[in-house]
Amino acid sequence: MRTRTITVLLAATLLLAGCSGEPSYDESVEQCVKAVKSRPEGDKAKPKPCEPLKEDDYTLVVMNKVMGDLGWTDKDGRFDKEKFERDALDGKP
């Protein structure tokens, strides 16, 4: 009986934790990416949706945006080494 009670309480706790209304970390990252992409040019402030992110993850989101703006990412947002090297050889920023 005791094991069953503990199991039920654990299940209820996990269920409530999953229904807390708080976004998961992955959802926070997605919201942050959208916020960084939509912020006005020159705005360097950390958007509110990015606050839950670890600093290293926030930096990666910002760097991915910058590299995309420079044309160094492919259509899927992955770093394109060839584009980067071509620009480096051409003297582009």
mmCIF file with all atom_site columns, C-alpha atoms in Angstrom:
data_model
loop_
_atom_site.group_PDB
_atom_site.id
_atom_site.type_symbol
_atom_site.label_atom_id
_atom_site.label_alt_id
_atom_site.label_comp_id
_atom_site.label_asym_id
_atom_site.label_entity_id
_atom_site.label_seq_id
_atom_site.pdbx_PDB_ins_code
_atom_site.Cartn_x
_atom_site.Cartn_y
_atom_site.Cartn_z
_atom_site.occupancy
_atom_site.B_iso_or_equiv
_atom_site.pdbx_formal_charge
_atom_site.auth_seq_id
_atom_site.auth_comp_id
_atom_site.auth_asym_id
_atom_site.auth_atom_id
_atom_site.pdbx_PDB_model_num
ATOM 1  C CA . MET A 1 1  ? 0.000  0.000  0.000   1.00 0.00 ? 1  MET A CA 1
ATOM 2  C CA . ARG A 1 2  ? 2.791  2.419  0.874   1.00 0.00 ? 2  ARG A CA 1
ATOM 3  C CA . THR A 1 3  ? 4.610  1.903  -2.451  1.00 0.00 ? 3  THR A CA 1
ATOM 4  C CA . ARG A 1 4  ? 1.398  2.485  -4.351  1.00 0.00 ? 4  ARG A CA 1
ATOM 5  C CA . THR A 1 5  ? 0.750  5.753  -2.486  1.00 0.00 ? 5  THR A CA 1
ATOM 6  C CA . ILE A 1 6  ? 4.272  7.009  -3.213  1.00 0.00 ? 6  ILE A CA 1
ATOM 7  C CA . THR A 1 7  ? 3.919  6.049  -6.888  1.00 0.00 ? 7  THR A CA 1
ATOM 8  C CA . VAL A 1 8  ? 0.603  7.897  -7.185  1.00 0.00 ? 8  VAL A CA 1
ATOM 9  C CA . LEU A 1 9  ? 2.042  10.976 -5.472  1.00 0.00 ? 9  LEU A CA 1
ATOM 10 C CA . LEU A 1 10 ? 5.094  10.958 -7.760  1.00 0.00 ? 10 LEU A CA 1
ATOM 11 C CA . ALA A 1 11 ? 2.916  10.609 -10.845 1.00 0.00 ? 11 ALA A CA 1
ATOM 12 C CA . ALA A 1 12 ? 0.680  13.471 -9.698  1.00 0.00 ? 12 ALA A CA 1
ATOM 13 C CA . THR A 1 13 ? 3.711  15.674 -8.995  1.00 0.00 ? 13 THR A CA 1
ATOM 14 C CA . LEU A 1 14 ? 5.183  14.992 -12.427 1.00 0.00 ? 14 LEU A CA 1
ATOM 15 C CA . LEU A 1 15 ? 1.849  15.660 -14.092 1.00 0.00 ? 15 LEU A CA 1
ATOM 16 C CA . LEU A 1 16 ? 1.443  18.972 -12.282 1.00 0.00 ? 16 LEU A CA 1
ATOM 17 C CA . ALA A 1 17 ? 5.019  19.975 -13.079 1.00 0.00 ? 17 ALA A CA 1
ATOM 18 C CA . GLY A 1 18 ? 4.351  19.327 -16.762 1.00 0.00 ? 18 GLY A CA 1
ATOM 19 C CA . CYS A 1 19 ? 1.193  21.453 -16.652 1.00 0.00 ? 19 CYS A CA 1
ATOM 20 C CA . SER A 1 20 ? 2.726  24.428 -14.888 1.00 0.00 ? 20 SER A CA 1
ATOM 21 C CA . GLY A 1 21 ? 2.265  26.741 -17.851 1.00 0.00 ? 21 GLY A CA 1
ATOM 22 C CA . GLU A 1 22 ? 5.966  27.481 -17.941 1.00 0.00 ? 22 GLU A CA 1
ATOM 23 C CA . PRO A 1 23 ? 7.602  26.822 -21.314 1.00 0.00 ? 23 PRO A CA 1
ATOM 24 C CA . SER A 1 24 ? 10.153 24.052 -21.509 1.00 0.00 ? 24 SER A CA 1
ATOM 25 C CA . TYR A 1 25 ? 13.778 25.026 -22.092 1.00 0.00 ? 25 TYR A CA 1
ATOM 26 C CA . ASP A 1 26 ? 13.468 24.063 -25.775 1.00 0.00 ? 26 ASP A CA 1
ATOM 27 C CA . GLU A 1 27 ? 10.338 26.203 -26.101 1.00 0.00 ? 27 GLU A CA 1
ATOM 28 C CA . SER A 1 28 ? 12.205 29.080 -24.447 1.00 0.00 ? 28 SER A CA 1
ATOM 29 C CA . VAL A 1 29 ? 15.007 28.713 -26.997 1.00 0.00 ? 29 VAL A CA 1
ATOM 30 C CA . GLU A 1 30 ? 12.484 28.807 -29.870 1.00 0.00 ? 30 GLU A CA 1
ATOM 31 C CA . GLN A 1 31 ? 10.820 31.908 -28.409 1.00 0.00 ? 31 GLN A CA 1
ATOM 32 C CA . CYS A 1 32 ? 14.218 33.535 -27.953 1.00 0.00 ? 32 CYS A CA 1
ATOM 33 C CA . VAL A 1 33 ? 15.211 32.852 -31.578 1.00 0.00 ? 33 VAL A CA 1
ATOM 34 C CA . LYS A 1 34 ? 11.989 34.506 -32.765 1.00 0.00 ? 34 LYS A CA 1
ATOM 35 C CA . ALA A 1 35 ? 12.533 37.491 -30.451 1.00 0.00 ? 35 ALA A CA 1
ATOM 36 C CA . VAL A 1 36 ? 16.143 37.991 -31.554 1.00 0.00 ? 36 VAL A CA 1
ATOM 37 C CA . LYS A 1 37 ? 15.160 37.783 -35.229 1.00 0.00 ? 37 LYS A CA 1
ATOM 38 C CA . SER A 1 38 ? 12.356 40.308 -34.810 1.00 0.00 ? 38 SER A CA 1
ATOM 39 C CA . ARG A 1 39 ? 14.109 42.908 -32.671 1.00 0.00 ? 39 ARG A CA 1
ATOM 40 C CA . PRO A 1 40 ? 14.931 46.231 -34.344 1.00 0.00 ? 40 PRO A CA 1
ATOM 41 C CA . GLU A 1 41 ? 18.337 46.626 -35.998 1.00 0.00 ? 41 GLU A CA 1
ATOM 42 C CA . GLY A 1 42 ? 20.905 47.934 -33.547 1.00 0.00 ? 42 GLY A CA 1
ATOM 43 C CA . ASP A 1 43 ? 18.963 46.768 -30.483 1.00 0.00 ? 43 ASP A CA 1
ATOM 44 C CA . LYS A 1 44 ? 21.450 44.926 -28.265 1.00 0.00 ? 44 LYS A CA 1
ATOM 45 C CA . ALA A 1 45 ? 19.184 44.368 -25.251 1.00 0.00 ? 45 ALA A CA 1
ATOM 46 C CA . LYS A 1 46 ? 18.440 40.792 -24.274 1.00 0.00 ? 46 LYS A CA 1
ATOM 47 C CA . PRO A 1 47 ? 14.783 40.131 -25.155 1.00 0.00 ? 47 PRO A CA 1
ATOM 48 C CA . LYS A 1 48 ? 12.530 39.013 -22.319 1.00 0.00 ? 48 LYS A CA 1
ATOM 49 C CA . PRO A 1 49 ? 11.844 35.573 -23.904 1.00 0.00 ? 49 PRO A CA 1
ATOM 50 C CA . CYS A 1 50 ? 15.612 34.940 -23.760 1.00 0.00 ? 50 CYS A CA 1
ATOM 51 C CA . GLU A 1 51 ? 15.945 35.447 -19.999 1.00 0.00 ? 51 GLU A CA 1
ATOM 52 C CA . PRO A 1 52 ? 15.491 31.730 -19.100 1.00 0.00 ? 52 PRO A CA 1
ATOM 53 C CA . LEU A 1 53 ? 18.377 30.733 -21.396 1.00 0.00 ? 53 LEU A CA 1
ATOM 54 C CA . LYS A 1 54 ? 21.856 29.994 -20.125 1.00 0.00 ? 54 LYS A CA 1
ATOM 55 C CA . GLU A 1 55 ? 24.272 32.716 -21.207 1.00 0.00 ? 55 GLU A CA 1
ATOM 56 C CA . ASP A 1 56 ? 26.157 30.384 -23.576 1.00 0.00 ? 56 ASP A CA 1
ATOM 57 C CA . ASP A 1 57 ? 22.913 29.348 -25.272 1.00 0.00 ? 57 ASP A CA 1
ATOM 58 C CA . TYR A 1 58 ? 21.815 32.978 -25.647 1.00 0.00 ? 58 TYR A CA 1
ATOM 59 C CA . THR A 1 59 ? 25.198 33.793 -27.187 1.00 0.00 ? 59 THR A CA 1
ATOM 60 C CA . LEU A 1 60 ? 24.739 30.954 -29.697 1.00 0.00 ? 60 LEU A CA 1
ATOM 61 C CA . VAL A 1 61 ? 21.300 32.278 -30.669 1.00 0.00 ? 61 VAL A CA 1
ATOM 62 C CA . VAL A 1 62 ? 22.728 35.764 -31.249 1.00 0.00 ? 62 VAL A CA 1
ATOM 63 C CA . MET A 1 63 ? 25.757 34.460 -33.164 1.00 0.00 ? 63 MET A CA 1
ATOM 64 C CA . ASN A 1 64 ? 23.521 32.343 -35.402 1.00 0.00 ? 64 ASN A CA 1
ATOM 65 C CA . LYS A 1 65 ? 21.488 35.476 -36.198 1.00 0.00 ? 65 LYS A CA 1
ATOM 66 C CA . VAL A 1 66 ? 24.637 37.474 -36.977 1.00 0.00 ? 66 VAL A CA 1
ATOM 67 C CA . MET A 1 67 ? 26.073 34.723 -39.175 1.00 0.00 ? 67 MET A CA 1
ATOM 68 C CA . GLY A 1 68 ? 22.745 34.486 -41.000 1.00 0.00 ? 68 GLY A CA 1
ATOM 69 C CA . ASP A 1 69 ? 22.731 38.240 -41.577 1.00 0.00 ? 69 ASP A CA 1
ATOM 70 C CA . LEU A 1 70 ? 26.219 37.937 -43.057 1.00 0.00 ? 70 LEU A CA 1
ATOM 71 C CA . GLY A 1 71 ? 25.060 35.119 -45.342 1.00 0.00 ? 71 GLY A CA 1
ATOM 72 C CA . TRP A 1 72 ? 27.193 32.466 -43.656 1.00 0.00 ? 72 TRP A CA 1
ATOM 73 C CA . THR A 1 73 ? 24.356 30.029 -42.990 1.00 0.00 ? 73 THR A CA 1
ATOM 74 C CA . ASP A 1 74 ? 22.430 27.799 -45.367 1.00 0.00 ? 74 ASP A CA 1
ATOM 75 C CA . LYS A 1 75 ? 18.645 27.720 -45.738 1.00 0.00 ? 75 LYS A CA 1
ATOM 76 C CA . ASP A 1 76 ? 18.411 25.489 -42.637 1.00 0.00 ? 76 ASP A CA 1
ATOM 77 C CA . GLY A 1 77 ? 20.441 27.892 -40.472 1.00 0.00 ? 77 GLY A CA 1
ATOM 78 C CA . ARG A 1 78 ? 23.585 25.739 -40.442 1.00 0.00 ? 78 ARG A CA 1
ATOM 79 C CA . PHE A 1 79 ? 27.014 27.322 -40.808 1.00 0.00 ? 79 PHE A CA 1
ATOM 80 C CA . ASP A 1 80 ? 28.213 27.265 -44.428 1.00 0.00 ? 80 ASP A CA 1
ATOM 81 C CA . LYS A 1 81 ? 32.005 27.117 -44.326 1.00 0.00 ? 81 LYS A CA 1
ATOM 82 C CA . GLU A 1 82 ? 32.333 27.684 -48.085 1.00 0.00 ? 82 GLU A CA 1
ATOM 83 C CA . LYS A 1 83 ? 30.380 30.968 -47.963 1.00 0.00 ? 83 LYS A CA 1
ATOM 84 C CA . PHE A 1 84 ? 32.449 32.085 -44.991 1.00 0.00 ? 84 PHE A CA 1
ATOM 85 C CA . GLU A 1 85 ? 35.751 31.257 -46.691 1.00 0.00 ? 85 GLU A CA 1
ATOM 86 C CA . ARG A 1 86 ? 34.667 32.911 -49.940 1.00 0.00 ? 86 ARG A CA 1
ATOM 87 C CA . ASP A 1 87 ? 33.827 36.122 -48.076 1.00 0.00 ? 87 ASP A CA 1
ATOM 88 C CA . ALA A 1 88 ? 37.082 35.943 -46.114 1.00 0.00 ? 88 ALA A CA 1
ATOM 89 C CA . LEU A 1 89 ? 39.088 35.650 -49.341 1.00 0.00 ? 89 LEU A CA 1
ATOM 90 C CA . ASP A 1 90 ? 37.098 38.484 -50.951 1.00 0.00 ? 90 ASP A CA 1
ATOM 91 C CA . GLY A 1 91 ? 37.752 40.707 -47.932 1.00 0.00 ? 91 GLY A CA 1
ATOM 92 C CA . LYS A 1 92 ? 34.072 41.028 -47.015 1.00 0.00 ? 92 LYS A CA 1
ATOM 93 C CA . PRO A 1 93 ? 33.133 41.457 -43.341 1.00 0.00 ? 93 PRO A CA 1
#
